[in-house]
């Protein structure tokens, strides 16, 4: 097993891996993480998982300050799987107290409601205390998934409060902030805070979210082929890399926390587009984390109709996509 690299907020390792969704939302259930996922990810040469989680999985339905120790122990186990298999674990609040990018909307608003901010900080402080002895090479925190429809200064106020709460419990914990505008816009207002930032790899949406109705897809979107419509590797670089390099120049490490394409996008287009994304990230010296490992965006059980799947341990493996990822 290769030793995990030592990260810093100024220069993140080129971690590569996947998002694991067992605690992504209560609507999907609240299942333990699966050790085989960690084992296979490591066996294929990857070293990173991001765990996007819903705070409602570890709290009482009628009291967002009351924690469920059984669920927290399941997160402990996942971090232990990371240590066992040589994988860095990144804990993310996909739904935090007061905000989620997905419906339903939270009752109280994180950007404006003092109680929501207090509870959001309480949750991060609880995690920071619980994992204060875990080294940064094994564990990092990603504050909040894809803050959208909020201006950078308002988001930065919340992020600073959360980081302060974390550092009271664990002064040296590696913290990462998603960009605003669904993770796409760097937050220069946090460049002095000593934290890293996470971008996205979904552009253009007509490739990554073809026929994804939750993303607003309709028949007016371009037909998914790559390259086309003025989009190619050079445009991806200009629009997705260069704005974040300006943040890097201020001493902020960058990682691509999510990327991938829905299973309705033709596989040929997915592979061509993905290779351009991956080549750009390698040139920028950035790591990445595909959404997802198992499921419609992933390499296992994605349900595509135009892939000759390989049977793997009872799962349907997209070998062509896996081979491409391993190349980068």
PDB file of C-alpha atoms in Angstrom:
ATOM      1  CA  UNK A   1       0.000   0.000   0.000  1.00  0.00           C
ATOM      2  CA  UNK A   2       1.366   3.423  -0.977  1.00  0.00           C
ATOM      3  CA  UNK A   3       1.558   5.872   1.910  1.00  0.00           C
ATOM      4  CA  UNK A   4      -0.926   8.727   1.705  1.00  0.00           C
ATOM      5  CA  UNK A   5       0.648  12.107   0.893  1.00  0.00           C
ATOM      6  CA  UNK A   6       0.785  14.842   3.506  1.00  0.00           C
ATOM      7  CA  UNK A   7      -1.571  17.635   2.433  1.00  0.00           C
ATOM      8  CA  UNK A   8      -1.557  21.335   3.128  1.00  0.00           C
ATOM      9  CA  UNK A   9      -4.218  23.919   2.446  1.00  0.00           C
ATOM     10  CA  UNK A  10      -1.821  25.724   0.119  1.00  0.00           C
ATOM     11  CA  UNK A  11      -0.958  22.692  -2.006  1.00  0.00           C
ATOM     12  CA  UNK A  12      -3.361  19.762  -2.035  1.00  0.00           C
ATOM     13  CA  UNK A  13      -2.157  16.347  -3.190  1.00  0.00           C
ATOM     14  CA  UNK A  14      -3.447  15.146  -6.540  1.00  0.00           C
ATOM     15  CA  UNK A  15      -5.957  12.902  -4.802  1.00  0.00           C
ATOM     16  CA  UNK A  16      -8.141  10.910  -7.201  1.00  0.00           C
ATOM     17  CA  UNK A  17     -11.251   8.932  -6.344  1.00  0.00           C
ATOM     18  CA  UNK A  18     -14.996   8.917  -5.921  1.00  0.00           C
ATOM     19  CA  UNK A  19     -17.994  10.177  -3.962  1.00  0.00           C
ATOM     20  CA  UNK A  20     -19.715   7.510  -1.834  1.00  0.00           C
ATOM     21  CA  UNK A  21     -23.403   8.197  -1.194  1.00  0.00           C
ATOM     22  CA  UNK A  22     -24.573   6.030   1.711  1.00  0.00           C
ATOM     23  CA  UNK A  23     -25.478   9.108   3.787  1.00  0.00           C
ATOM     24  CA  UNK A  24     -26.078  11.515   0.911  1.00  0.00           C
ATOM     25  CA  UNK A  25     -29.760  12.027   1.791  1.00  0.00           C
ATOM     26  CA  UNK A  26     -32.317  10.482   4.134  1.00  0.00           C
ATOM     27  CA  UNK A  27     -34.512   9.877   1.070  1.00  0.00           C
ATOM     28  CA  UNK A  28     -32.067   7.131  -0.014  1.00  0.00           C
ATOM     29  CA  UNK A  29     -32.001   5.555   3.406  1.00  0.00           C
ATOM     30  CA  UNK A  30     -29.256   5.793   5.987  1.00  0.00           C
ATOM     31  CA  UNK A  31     -26.954   2.887   5.286  1.00  0.00           C
ATOM     32  CA  UNK A  32     -23.470   2.038   6.576  1.00  0.00           C
ATOM     33  CA  UNK A  33     -20.587   2.626   4.186  1.00  0.00           C
ATOM     34  CA  UNK A  34     -19.368  -0.470   2.342  1.00  0.00           C
ATOM     35  CA  UNK A  35     -15.820  -1.728   2.866  1.00  0.00           C
ATOM     36  CA  UNK A  36     -15.711  -3.347  -0.576  1.00  0.00           C
ATOM     37  CA  UNK A  37     -15.992   0.139  -2.115  1.00  0.00           C
ATOM     38  CA  UNK A  38     -12.847   1.236  -0.303  1.00  0.00           C
ATOM     39  CA  UNK A  39     -11.069  -2.011  -1.155  1.00  0.00           C
ATOM     40  CA  UNK A  40     -11.872  -1.834  -4.867  1.00  0.00           C
ATOM     41  CA  UNK A  41     -11.100   1.874  -5.114  1.00  0.00           C
ATOM     42  CA  UNK A  42      -7.669   1.207  -3.590  1.00  0.00           C
ATOM     43  CA  UNK A  43      -7.084  -1.909  -5.688  1.00  0.00           C
ATOM     44  CA  UNK A  44      -7.647   0.145  -8.842  1.00  0.00           C
ATOM     45  CA  UNK A  45      -5.062   2.698  -7.752  1.00  0.00           C
ATOM     46  CA  UNK A  46      -7.205   5.537  -6.376  1.00  0.00           C
ATOM     47  CA  UNK A  47      -6.665   7.155  -2.975  1.00  0.00           C
ATOM     48  CA  UNK A  48      -9.586   9.483  -2.176  1.00  0.00           C
ATOM     49  CA  UNK A  49     -13.254   9.317  -1.229  1.00  0.00           C
ATOM     50  CA  UNK A  50     -15.578  12.203  -0.555  1.00  0.00           C
ATOM     51  CA  UNK A  51     -18.548  11.431   1.680  1.00  0.00           C
ATOM     52  CA  UNK A  52     -21.380  13.891   0.938  1.00  0.00           C
ATOM     53  CA  UNK A  53     -23.690  13.567   3.950  1.00  0.00           C
ATOM     54  CA  UNK A  54     -27.062  14.769   5.213  1.00  0.00           C
ATOM     55  CA  UNK A  55     -26.980  16.029   8.808  1.00  0.00           C
ATOM     56  CA  UNK A  56     -30.440  14.523   9.350  1.00  0.00           C
ATOM     57  CA  UNK A  57     -28.862  11.051   9.234  1.00  0.00           C
ATOM     58  CA  UNK A  58     -27.060  11.668  12.541  1.00  0.00           C
ATOM     59  CA  UNK A  59     -29.606  13.856  14.344  1.00  0.00           C
ATOM     60  CA  UNK A  60     -33.005  13.363  15.943  1.00  0.00           C
ATOM     61  CA  UNK A  61     -35.922  14.246  13.596  1.00  0.00           C
ATOM     62  CA  UNK A  62     -37.294  16.660  16.202  1.00  0.00           C
ATOM     63  CA  UNK A  63     -34.043  18.146  17.501  1.00  0.00           C
ATOM     64  CA  UNK A  64     -31.154  19.095  15.227  1.00  0.00           C
ATOM     65  CA  UNK A  65     -28.898  19.460  18.277  1.00  0.00           C
ATOM     66  CA  UNK A  66     -29.365  15.837  19.392  1.00  0.00           C
ATOM     67  CA  UNK A  67     -26.834  13.471  17.814  1.00  0.00           C
ATOM     68  CA  UNK A  68     -27.334   9.794  16.963  1.00  0.00           C
ATOM     69  CA  UNK A  69     -24.259   7.978  18.201  1.00  0.00           C
ATOM     70  CA  UNK A  70     -25.033   4.898  16.115  1.00  0.00           C
ATOM     71  CA  UNK A  71     -24.826   6.879  12.880  1.00  0.00           C
ATOM     72  CA  UNK A  72     -21.680   8.677  13.990  1.00  0.00           C
ATOM     73  CA  UNK A  73     -20.056   5.302  14.656  1.00  0.00           C
ATOM     74  CA  UNK A  74     -20.834   4.315  11.053  1.00  0.00           C
ATOM     75  CA  UNK A  75     -18.895   7.395   9.917  1.00  0.00           C
ATOM     76  CA  UNK A  76     -16.079   6.369  12.292  1.00  0.00           C
ATOM     77  CA  UNK A  77     -16.020   2.994  10.535  1.00  0.00           C
ATOM     78  CA  UNK A  78     -15.783   4.625   7.098  1.00  0.00           C
ATOM     79  CA  UNK A  79     -12.790   6.674   8.224  1.00  0.00           C
ATOM     80  CA  UNK A  80     -11.294   3.449   9.536  1.00  0.00           C
ATOM     81  CA  UNK A  81     -11.801   1.828   6.129  1.00  0.00           C
ATOM     82  CA  UNK A  82      -9.893   4.736   4.643  1.00  0.00           C
ATOM     83  CA  UNK A  83      -6.958   4.185   6.979  1.00  0.00           C
ATOM     84  CA  UNK A  84      -7.013   0.413   6.380  1.00  0.00           C
ATOM     85  CA  UNK A  85      -7.023   0.714   2.585  1.00  0.00           C
ATOM     86  CA  UNK A  86      -4.825   3.784   2.146  1.00  0.00           C
ATOM     87  CA  UNK A  87      -7.587   6.198   1.120  1.00  0.00           C
ATOM     88  CA  UNK A  88      -8.006   9.811   2.214  1.00  0.00           C
ATOM     89  CA  UNK A  89     -11.534  10.475   3.514  1.00  0.00           C
ATOM     90  CA  UNK A  90     -13.135  13.874   2.956  1.00  0.00           C
ATOM     91  CA  UNK A  91     -16.259  14.527   5.064  1.00  0.00           C
ATOM     92  CA  UNK A  92     -18.742  16.891   3.423  1.00  0.00           C
ATOM     93  CA  UNK A  93     -22.053  18.295   4.642  1.00  0.00           C
ATOM     94  CA  UNK A  94     -24.186  17.859   1.525  1.00  0.00           C
ATOM     95  CA  UNK A  95     -27.105  19.025   3.649  1.00  0.00           C
ATOM     96  CA  UNK A  96     -26.008  21.146   6.568  1.00  0.00           C
ATOM     97  CA  UNK A  97     -28.244  22.763   9.168  1.00  0.00           C
ATOM     98  CA  UNK A  98     -29.886  25.638   7.287  1.00  0.00           C
ATOM     99  CA  UNK A  99     -28.896  24.827   3.691  1.00  0.00           C
ATOM    100  CA  UNK A 100     -28.957  22.214   0.973  1.00  0.00           C
ATOM    101  CA  UNK A 101     -28.602  22.684  -2.770  1.00  0.00           C
ATOM    102  CA  UNK A 102     -31.341  20.055  -3.238  1.00  0.00           C
ATOM    103  CA  UNK A 103     -34.968  20.150  -2.096  1.00  0.00           C
ATOM    104  CA  UNK A 104     -36.579  20.227   0.363  1.00  0.00           C
ATOM    105  CA  UNK A 105     -35.511  23.669   1.512  1.00  0.00           C
ATOM    106  CA  UNK A 106     -34.400  23.928   5.109  1.00  0.00           C
ATOM    107  CA  UNK A 107     -36.868  25.533   7.515  1.00  0.00           C
ATOM    108  CA  UNK A 108     -34.253  28.036   8.700  1.00  0.00           C
ATOM    109  CA  UNK A 109     -31.801  29.774   6.392  1.00  0.00           C
ATOM    110  CA  UNK A 110     -28.085  29.387   7.077  1.00  0.00           C
ATOM    111  CA  UNK A 111     -27.212  32.721   5.457  1.00  0.00           C
ATOM    112  CA  UNK A 112     -29.611  34.830   7.554  1.00  0.00           C
ATOM    113  CA  UNK A 113     -30.766  32.903  10.627  1.00  0.00           C
ATOM    114  CA  UNK A 114     -28.525  33.042  13.736  1.00  0.00           C
ATOM    115  CA  UNK A 115     -29.758  29.714  15.095  1.00  0.00           C
ATOM    116  CA  UNK A 116     -29.050  27.915  11.832  1.00  0.00           C
ATOM    117  CA  UNK A 117     -25.488  29.265  11.855  1.00  0.00           C
ATOM    118  CA  UNK A 118     -25.037  28.321  15.507  1.00  0.00           C
ATOM    119  CA  UNK A 119     -26.185  24.741  14.857  1.00  0.00           C
ATOM    120  CA  UNK A 120     -24.123  24.457  11.673  1.00  0.00           C
ATOM    121  CA  UNK A 121     -21.041  25.418  13.700  1.00  0.00           C
ATOM    122  CA  UNK A 122     -22.066  23.043  16.515  1.00  0.00           C
ATOM    123  CA  UNK A 123     -22.119  20.139  14.072  1.00  0.00           C
ATOM    124  CA  UNK A 124     -18.700  20.921  12.653  1.00  0.00           C
ATOM    125  CA  UNK A 125     -17.280  21.440  16.133  1.00  0.00           C
ATOM    126  CA  UNK A 126     -18.641  18.027  17.115  1.00  0.00           C
ATOM    127  CA  UNK A 127     -16.934  16.360  14.156  1.00  0.00           C
ATOM    128  CA  UNK A 128     -13.718  18.284  14.815  1.00  0.00           C
ATOM    129  CA  UNK A 129     -13.629  17.146  18.443  1.00  0.00           C
ATOM    130  CA  UNK A 130     -14.479  13.565  17.532  1.00  0.00           C
ATOM    131  CA  UNK A 131     -11.688  13.280  14.956  1.00  0.00           C
ATOM    132  CA  UNK A 132      -9.095  15.587  16.502  1.00  0.00           C
ATOM    133  CA  UNK A 133      -6.536  12.771  16.654  1.00  0.00           C
ATOM    134  CA  UNK A 134      -6.845  11.773  12.982  1.00  0.00           C
ATOM    135  CA  UNK A 135      -3.990  13.117  10.828  1.00  0.00           C
ATOM    136  CA  UNK A 136      -4.712  15.351   7.857  1.00  0.00           C
ATOM    137  CA  UNK A 137      -3.230  12.822   5.464  1.00  0.00           C
ATOM    138  CA  UNK A 138      -6.191  10.575   6.376  1.00  0.00           C
ATOM    139  CA  UNK A 139      -9.043  13.034   6.929  1.00  0.00           C
ATOM    140  CA  UNK A 140     -10.260  16.454   5.806  1.00  0.00           C
ATOM    141  CA  UNK A 141     -13.484  18.448   6.159  1.00  0.00           C
ATOM    142  CA  UNK A 142     -15.464  19.977   3.258  1.00  0.00           C
ATOM    143  CA  UNK A 143     -17.736  22.574   4.843  1.00  0.00           C
ATOM    144  CA  UNK A 144     -20.857  22.635   2.662  1.00  0.00           C
ATOM    145  CA  UNK A 145     -21.815  21.256  -0.709  1.00  0.00           C
ATOM    146  CA  UNK A 146     -22.296  23.749  -3.546  1.00  0.00           C
ATOM    147  CA  UNK A 147     -23.524  26.950  -1.916  1.00  0.00           C
ATOM    148  CA  UNK A 148     -25.772  28.552  -4.539  1.00  0.00           C
ATOM    149  CA  UNK A 149     -27.848  31.725  -4.766  1.00  0.00           C
ATOM    150  CA  UNK A 150     -25.695  33.362  -2.117  1.00  0.00           C
ATOM    151  CA  UNK A 151     -23.124  36.102  -2.669  1.00  0.00           C
ATOM    152  CA  UNK A 152     -19.520  35.419  -1.790  1.00  0.00           C
ATOM    153  CA  UNK A 153     -19.367  37.790   1.215  1.00  0.00           C
ATOM    154  CA  UNK A 154     -22.447  36.205   2.824  1.00  0.00           C
ATOM    155  CA  UNK A 155     -21.064  32.728   2.266  1.00  0.00           C
ATOM    156  CA  UNK A 156     -17.617  33.751   3.529  1.00  0.00           C
ATOM    157  CA  UNK A 157     -19.138  34.953   6.817  1.00  0.00           C
ATOM    158  CA  UNK A 158     -20.652  31.511   7.396  1.00  0.00           C
ATOM    159  CA  UNK A 159     -17.489  29.672   6.318  1.00  0.00           C
ATOM    160  CA  UNK A 160     -15.322  31.737   8.658  1.00  0.00           C
ATOM    161  CA  UNK A 161     -17.617  31.003  11.589  1.00  0.00           C
ATOM    162  CA  UNK A 162     -17.515  27.264  10.852  1.00  0.00           C
ATOM    163  CA  UNK A 163     -13.733  27.229  10.479  1.00  0.00           C
ATOM    164  CA  UNK A 164     -13.391  29.083  13.774  1.00  0.00           C
ATOM    165  CA  UNK A 165     -15.585  26.447  15.464  1.00  0.00           C
ATOM    166  CA  UNK A 166     -13.503  23.635  13.956  1.00  0.00           C
ATOM    167  CA  UNK A 167     -10.204  25.214  14.974  1.00  0.00           C
ATOM    168  CA  UNK A 168     -11.318  25.634  18.582  1.00  0.00           C
ATOM    169  CA  UNK A 169     -11.485  21.834  18.750  1.00  0.00           C
ATOM    170  CA  UNK A 170      -8.749  20.910  16.273  1.00  0.00           C
ATOM    171  CA  UNK A 171      -6.535  23.864  15.306  1.00  0.00           C
ATOM    172  CA  UNK A 172      -4.703  22.081  12.498  1.00  0.00           C
ATOM    173  CA  UNK A 173      -7.533  20.283  10.718  1.00  0.00           C
ATOM    174  CA  UNK A 174      -7.402  20.537   6.923  1.00  0.00           C
ATOM    175  CA  UNK A 175     -10.572  22.318   5.786  1.00  0.00           C
ATOM    176  CA  UNK A 176     -11.876  22.677   2.236  1.00  0.00           C
ATOM    177  CA  UNK A 177     -14.590  25.039   1.010  1.00  0.00           C
ATOM    178  CA  UNK A 178     -16.681  24.460  -2.091  1.00  0.00           C
ATOM    179  CA  UNK A 179     -16.901  27.379  -4.468  1.00  0.00           C
ATOM    180  CA  UNK A 180     -20.141  29.320  -4.693  1.00  0.00           C
ATOM    181  CA  UNK A 181     -22.562  29.155  -7.630  1.00  0.00           C
ATOM    182  CA  UNK A 182     -22.908  25.388  -7.294  1.00  0.00           C
ATOM    183  CA  UNK A 183     -19.186  25.025  -6.636  1.00  0.00           C
ATOM    184  CA  UNK A 184     -18.100  26.820  -9.798  1.00  0.00           C
ATOM    185  CA  UNK A 185     -16.967  30.235  -8.510  1.00  0.00           C
ATOM    186  CA  UNK A 186     -13.804  30.624  -6.403  1.00  0.00           C
ATOM    187  CA  UNK A 187     -14.220  32.439  -3.108  1.00  0.00           C
ATOM    188  CA  UNK A 188     -11.348  34.921  -3.011  1.00  0.00           C
ATOM    189  CA  UNK A 189     -12.840  36.347   0.168  1.00  0.00           C
ATOM    190  CA  UNK A 190     -11.508  33.247   1.976  1.00  0.00           C
ATOM    191  CA  UNK A 191      -7.998  33.282   0.496  1.00  0.00           C
ATOM    192  CA  UNK A 192      -6.472  34.488   3.772  1.00  0.00           C
ATOM    193  CA  UNK A 193      -8.148  31.840   5.946  1.00  0.00           C
ATOM    194  CA  UNK A 194      -5.691  28.987   5.453  1.00  0.00           C
ATOM    195  CA  UNK A 195      -8.181  26.599   3.864  1.00  0.00           C
ATOM    196  CA  UNK A 196      -8.321  24.934   0.438  1.00  0.00           C
ATOM    197  CA  UNK A 197     -11.181  25.122  -2.054  1.00  0.00           C
ATOM    198  CA  UNK A 198     -13.116  22.669  -4.218  1.00  0.00           C
ATOM    199  CA  UNK A 199     -14.368  23.260  -7.743  1.00  0.00           C
ATOM    200  CA  UNK A 200     -16.619  21.240 -10.081  1.00  0.00           C
ATOM    201  CA  UNK A 201     -16.272  19.419 -13.388  1.00  0.00           C
ATOM    202  CA  UNK A 202     -19.756  19.406 -14.881  1.00  0.00           C
ATOM    203  CA  UNK A 203     -19.338  21.946 -17.682  1.00  0.00           C
ATOM    204  CA  UNK A 204     -20.991  22.009 -20.090  1.00  0.00           C
ATOM    205  CA  UNK A 205     -24.223  20.835 -18.498  1.00  0.00           C
ATOM    206  CA  UNK A 206     -25.585  19.550 -21.784  1.00  0.00           C
ATOM    207  CA  UNK A 207     -22.870  16.890 -21.669  1.00  0.00           C
ATOM    208  CA  UNK A 208     -22.854  16.068 -17.953  1.00  0.00           C
ATOM    209  CA  UNK A 209     -26.620  16.284 -17.339  1.00  0.00           C
ATOM    210  CA  UNK A 210     -28.261  15.193 -20.590  1.00  0.00           C
ATOM    211  CA  UNK A 211     -31.913  14.293 -19.828  1.00  0.00           C
ATOM    212  CA  UNK A 212     -31.406  15.044 -16.131  1.00  0.00           C
ATOM    213  CA  UNK A 213     -34.721  16.715 -15.394  1.00  0.00           C
ATOM    214  CA  UNK A 214     -33.680  17.821 -11.899  1.00  0.00           C
ATOM    215  CA  UNK A 215     -30.979  19.950 -13.570  1.00  0.00           C
ATOM    216  CA  UNK A 216     -33.455  21.720 -15.840  1.00  0.00           C
ATOM    217  CA  UNK A 217     -32.785  19.653 -18.970  1.00  0.00           C
ATOM    218  CA  UNK A 218     -35.161  20.218 -21.867  1.00  0.00           C
ATOM    219  CA  UNK A 219     -35.219  19.579 -25.612  1.00  0.00           C
ATOM    220  CA  UNK A 220     -33.629  22.963 -26.347  1.00  0.00           C
ATOM    221  CA  UNK A 221     -30.290  21.787 -24.936  1.00  0.00           C
ATOM    222  CA  UNK A 222     -27.655  20.819 -27.553  1.00  0.00           C
ATOM    223  CA  UNK A 223     -27.441  17.175 -28.505  1.00  0.00           C
ATOM    224  CA  UNK A 224     -24.551  15.652 -26.525  1.00  0.00           C
ATOM    225  CA  UNK A 225     -21.505  15.099 -28.698  1.00  0.00           C
ATOM    226  CA  UNK A 226     -17.920  16.098 -27.909  1.00  0.00           C
ATOM    227  CA  UNK A 227     -16.389  18.405 -29.007  1.00  0.00           C
ATOM    228  CA  UNK A 228     -19.077  20.656 -30.492  1.00  0.00           C
ATOM    229  CA  UNK A 229     -20.934  23.953 -30.167  1.00  0.00           C
ATOM    230  CA  UNK A 230     -17.693  25.838 -29.587  1.00  0.00           C
ATOM    231  CA  UNK A 231     -16.720  23.605 -26.672  1.00  0.00           C
ATOM    232  CA  UNK A 232     -13.423  21.739 -26.585  1.00  0.00           C
ATOM    233  CA  UNK A 233     -10.486  21.122 -24.246  1.00  0.00           C
ATOM    234  CA  UNK A 234      -9.184  24.667 -24.696  1.00  0.00           C
ATOM    235  CA  UNK A 235     -12.493  26.220 -23.695  1.00  0.00           C
ATOM    236  CA  UNK A 236     -12.727  23.946 -20.671  1.00  0.00           C
ATOM    237  CA  UNK A 237      -9.292  25.184 -19.647  1.00  0.00           C
ATOM    238  CA  UNK A 238     -10.188  28.831 -20.072  1.00  0.00           C
ATOM    239  CA  UNK A 239     -13.504  28.636 -18.216  1.00  0.00           C
ATOM    240  CA  UNK A 240     -12.904  25.900 -15.637  1.00  0.00           C
ATOM    241  CA  UNK A 241      -9.183  26.102 -14.872  1.00  0.00           C
ATOM    242  CA  UNK A 242      -7.963  29.677 -15.302  1.00  0.00           C
ATOM    243  CA  UNK A 243     -10.344  31.341 -12.796  1.00  0.00           C
ATOM    244  CA  UNK A 244      -9.199  28.877 -10.140  1.00  0.00           C
ATOM    245  CA  UNK A 245      -5.534  29.322 -10.975  1.00  0.00           C
ATOM    246  CA  UNK A 246      -5.972  32.958  -9.942  1.00  0.00           C
ATOM    247  CA  UNK A 247      -7.046  31.641  -6.544  1.00  0.00           C
ATOM    248  CA  UNK A 248      -4.116  29.206  -6.442  1.00  0.00           C
ATOM    249  CA  UNK A 249      -1.774  32.132  -7.006  1.00  0.00           C
ATOM    250  CA  UNK A 250      -2.932  33.442  -3.610  1.00  0.00           C
ATOM    251  CA  UNK A 251      -1.765  30.248  -1.902  1.00  0.00           C
ATOM    252  CA  UNK A 252      -5.015  28.246  -1.946  1.00  0.00           C
ATOM    253  CA  UNK A 253      -4.994  24.553  -2.878  1.00  0.00           C
ATOM    254  CA  UNK A 254      -7.633  23.384  -5.370  1.00  0.00           C
ATOM    255  CA  UNK A 255      -9.372  20.036  -5.867  1.00  0.00           C
ATOM    256  CA  UNK A 256     -12.257  18.961  -8.128  1.00  0.00           C
ATOM    257  CA  UNK A 257     -14.726  17.643  -5.581  1.00  0.00           C
ATOM    258  CA  UNK A 258     -17.337  16.412  -8.051  1.00  0.00           C
ATOM    259  CA  UNK A 259     -17.562  15.623 -11.730  1.00  0.00           C
ATOM    260  CA  UNK A 260     -19.122  13.060 -14.027  1.00  0.00           C
ATOM    261  CA  UNK A 261     -21.872  12.495 -16.595  1.00  0.00           C
ATOM    262  CA  UNK A 262     -25.384  11.095 -16.238  1.00  0.00           C
ATOM    263  CA  UNK A 263     -26.138   7.757 -17.830  1.00  0.00           C
ATOM    264  CA  UNK A 264     -28.310   9.251 -20.591  1.00  0.00           C
ATOM    265  CA  UNK A 265     -25.323  10.959 -22.224  1.00  0.00           C
ATOM    266  CA  UNK A 266     -23.964   8.754 -25.043  1.00  0.00           C
ATOM    267  CA  UNK A 267     -20.976   6.798 -23.781  1.00  0.00           C
ATOM    268  CA  UNK A 268     -18.771   7.859 -26.687  1.00  0.00           C
ATOM    269  CA  UNK A 269     -19.348  11.520 -25.810  1.00  0.00           C
ATOM    270  CA  UNK A 270     -18.750  10.852 -22.115  1.00  0.00           C
ATOM    271  CA  UNK A 271     -15.376   9.244 -22.764  1.00  0.00           C
ATOM    272  CA  UNK A 272     -14.203  12.007 -25.113  1.00  0.00           C
ATOM    273  CA  UNK A 273     -15.320  14.791 -22.766  1.00  0.00           C
ATOM    274  CA  UNK A 274     -13.965  13.033 -19.684  1.00  0.00           C
ATOM    275  CA  UNK A 275     -10.548  12.630 -21.267  1.00  0.00           C
ATOM    276  CA  UNK A 276     -10.340  16.361 -21.968  1.00  0.00           C
ATOM    277  CA  UNK A 277     -11.360  17.155 -18.385  1.00  0.00           C
ATOM    278  CA  UNK A 278      -8.864  14.676 -16.955  1.00  0.00           C
ATOM    279  CA  UNK A 279      -6.048  15.919 -19.184  1.00  0.00           C
ATOM    280  CA  UNK A 280      -6.693  19.490 -18.072  1.00  0.00           C
ATOM    281  CA  UNK A 281      -6.710  18.569 -14.393  1.00  0.00           C
ATOM    282  CA  UNK A 282      -3.480  16.648 -14.764  1.00  0.00           C
ATOM    283  CA  UNK A 283      -1.890  19.645 -16.492  1.00  0.00           C
ATOM    284  CA  UNK A 284      -3.139  21.878 -13.657  1.00  0.00           C
ATOM    285  CA  UNK A 285      -1.858  19.321 -11.106  1.00  0.00           C
ATOM    286  CA  UNK A 286      -5.301  18.971  -9.496  1.00  0.00           C
ATOM    287  CA  UNK A 287      -6.923  15.907  -8.051  1.00  0.00           C
ATOM    288  CA  UNK A 288     -10.553  14.942  -8.604  1.00  0.00           C
ATOM    289  CA  UNK A 289     -13.426  12.929  -7.181  1.00  0.00           C
ATOM    290  CA  UNK A 290     -16.006  11.443  -9.551  1.00  0.00           C
ATOM    291  CA  UNK A 291     -19.693  11.570  -8.732  1.00  0.00           C
ATOM    292  CA  UNK A 292     -20.235   8.685  -8.081  1.00  0.00           C
ATOM    293  CA  UNK A 293     -18.727   5.196  -7.606  1.00  0.00           C
ATOM    294  CA  UNK A 294     -21.856   3.057  -7.862  1.00  0.00           C
ATOM    295  CA  UNK A 295     -24.830   4.534  -9.725  1.00  0.00           C
ATOM    296  CA  UNK A 296     -25.929   6.523 -12.754  1.00  0.00           C
ATOM    297  CA  UNK A 297     -22.778   8.712 -12.944  1.00  0.00           C
ATOM    298  CA  UNK A 298     -20.333   6.033 -11.860  1.00  0.00           C
ATOM    299  CA  UNK A 299     -18.225   3.136 -13.052  1.00  0.00           C
ATOM    300  CA  UNK A 300     -20.316   0.425 -11.356  1.00  0.00           C
ATOM    301  CA  UNK A 301     -24.008  -0.257 -12.026  1.00  0.00           C
ATOM    302  CA  UNK A 302     -24.504   2.944 -14.013  1.00  0.00           C
ATOM    303  CA  UNK A 303     -27.414   1.561 -16.055  1.00  0.00           C
ATOM    304  CA  UNK A 304     -26.255   2.829 -19.432  1.00  0.00           C
ATOM    305  CA  UNK A 305     -27.836   1.217 -22.490  1.00  0.00           C
ATOM    306  CA  UNK A 306     -24.816   1.685 -24.774  1.00  0.00           C
ATOM    307  CA  UNK A 307     -22.092  -0.010 -22.709  1.00  0.00           C
ATOM    308  CA  UNK A 308     -20.892  -3.603 -22.850  1.00  0.00           C
ATOM    309  CA  UNK A 309     -20.562  -4.102 -19.113  1.00  0.00           C
ATOM    310  CA  UNK A 310     -18.117  -6.495 -17.502  1.00  0.00           C
ATOM    311  CA  UNK A 311     -19.346  -8.583 -14.595  1.00  0.00           C
ATOM    312  CA  UNK A 312     -17.354  -7.664 -11.483  1.00  0.00           C
ATOM    313  CA  UNK A 313     -18.126  -9.165  -8.075  1.00  0.00           C
ATOM    314  CA  UNK A 314     -21.833  -9.152  -8.876  1.00  0.00           C
ATOM    315  CA  UNK A 315     -21.736  -5.586 -10.246  1.00  0.00           C
ATOM    316  CA  UNK A 316     -21.774  -4.247 -13.784  1.00  0.00           C
ATOM    317  CA  UNK A 317     -18.413  -2.567 -14.450  1.00  0.00           C
ATOM    318  CA  UNK A 318     -17.855   0.090 -17.110  1.00  0.00           C
ATOM    319  CA  UNK A 319     -14.356  -1.082 -17.939  1.00  0.00           C
ATOM    320  CA  UNK A 320     -13.741   1.570 -20.615  1.00  0.00           C
ATOM    321  CA  UNK A 321     -14.469   4.411 -18.177  1.00  0.00           C
ATOM    322  CA  UNK A 322     -12.426   2.783 -15.415  1.00  0.00           C
ATOM    323  CA  UNK A 323      -9.442   2.358 -17.744  1.00  0.00           C
ATOM    324  CA  UNK A 324      -9.671   6.007 -18.743  1.00  0.00           C
ATOM    325  CA  UNK A 325      -9.726   7.153 -15.106  1.00  0.00           C
ATOM    326  CA  UNK A 326      -6.735   4.985 -14.259  1.00  0.00           C
ATOM    327  CA  UNK A 327      -4.814   6.551 -17.123  1.00  0.00           C
ATOM    328  CA  UNK A 328      -4.983   9.917 -15.342  1.00  0.00           C
TER     329      UNK A 328
END
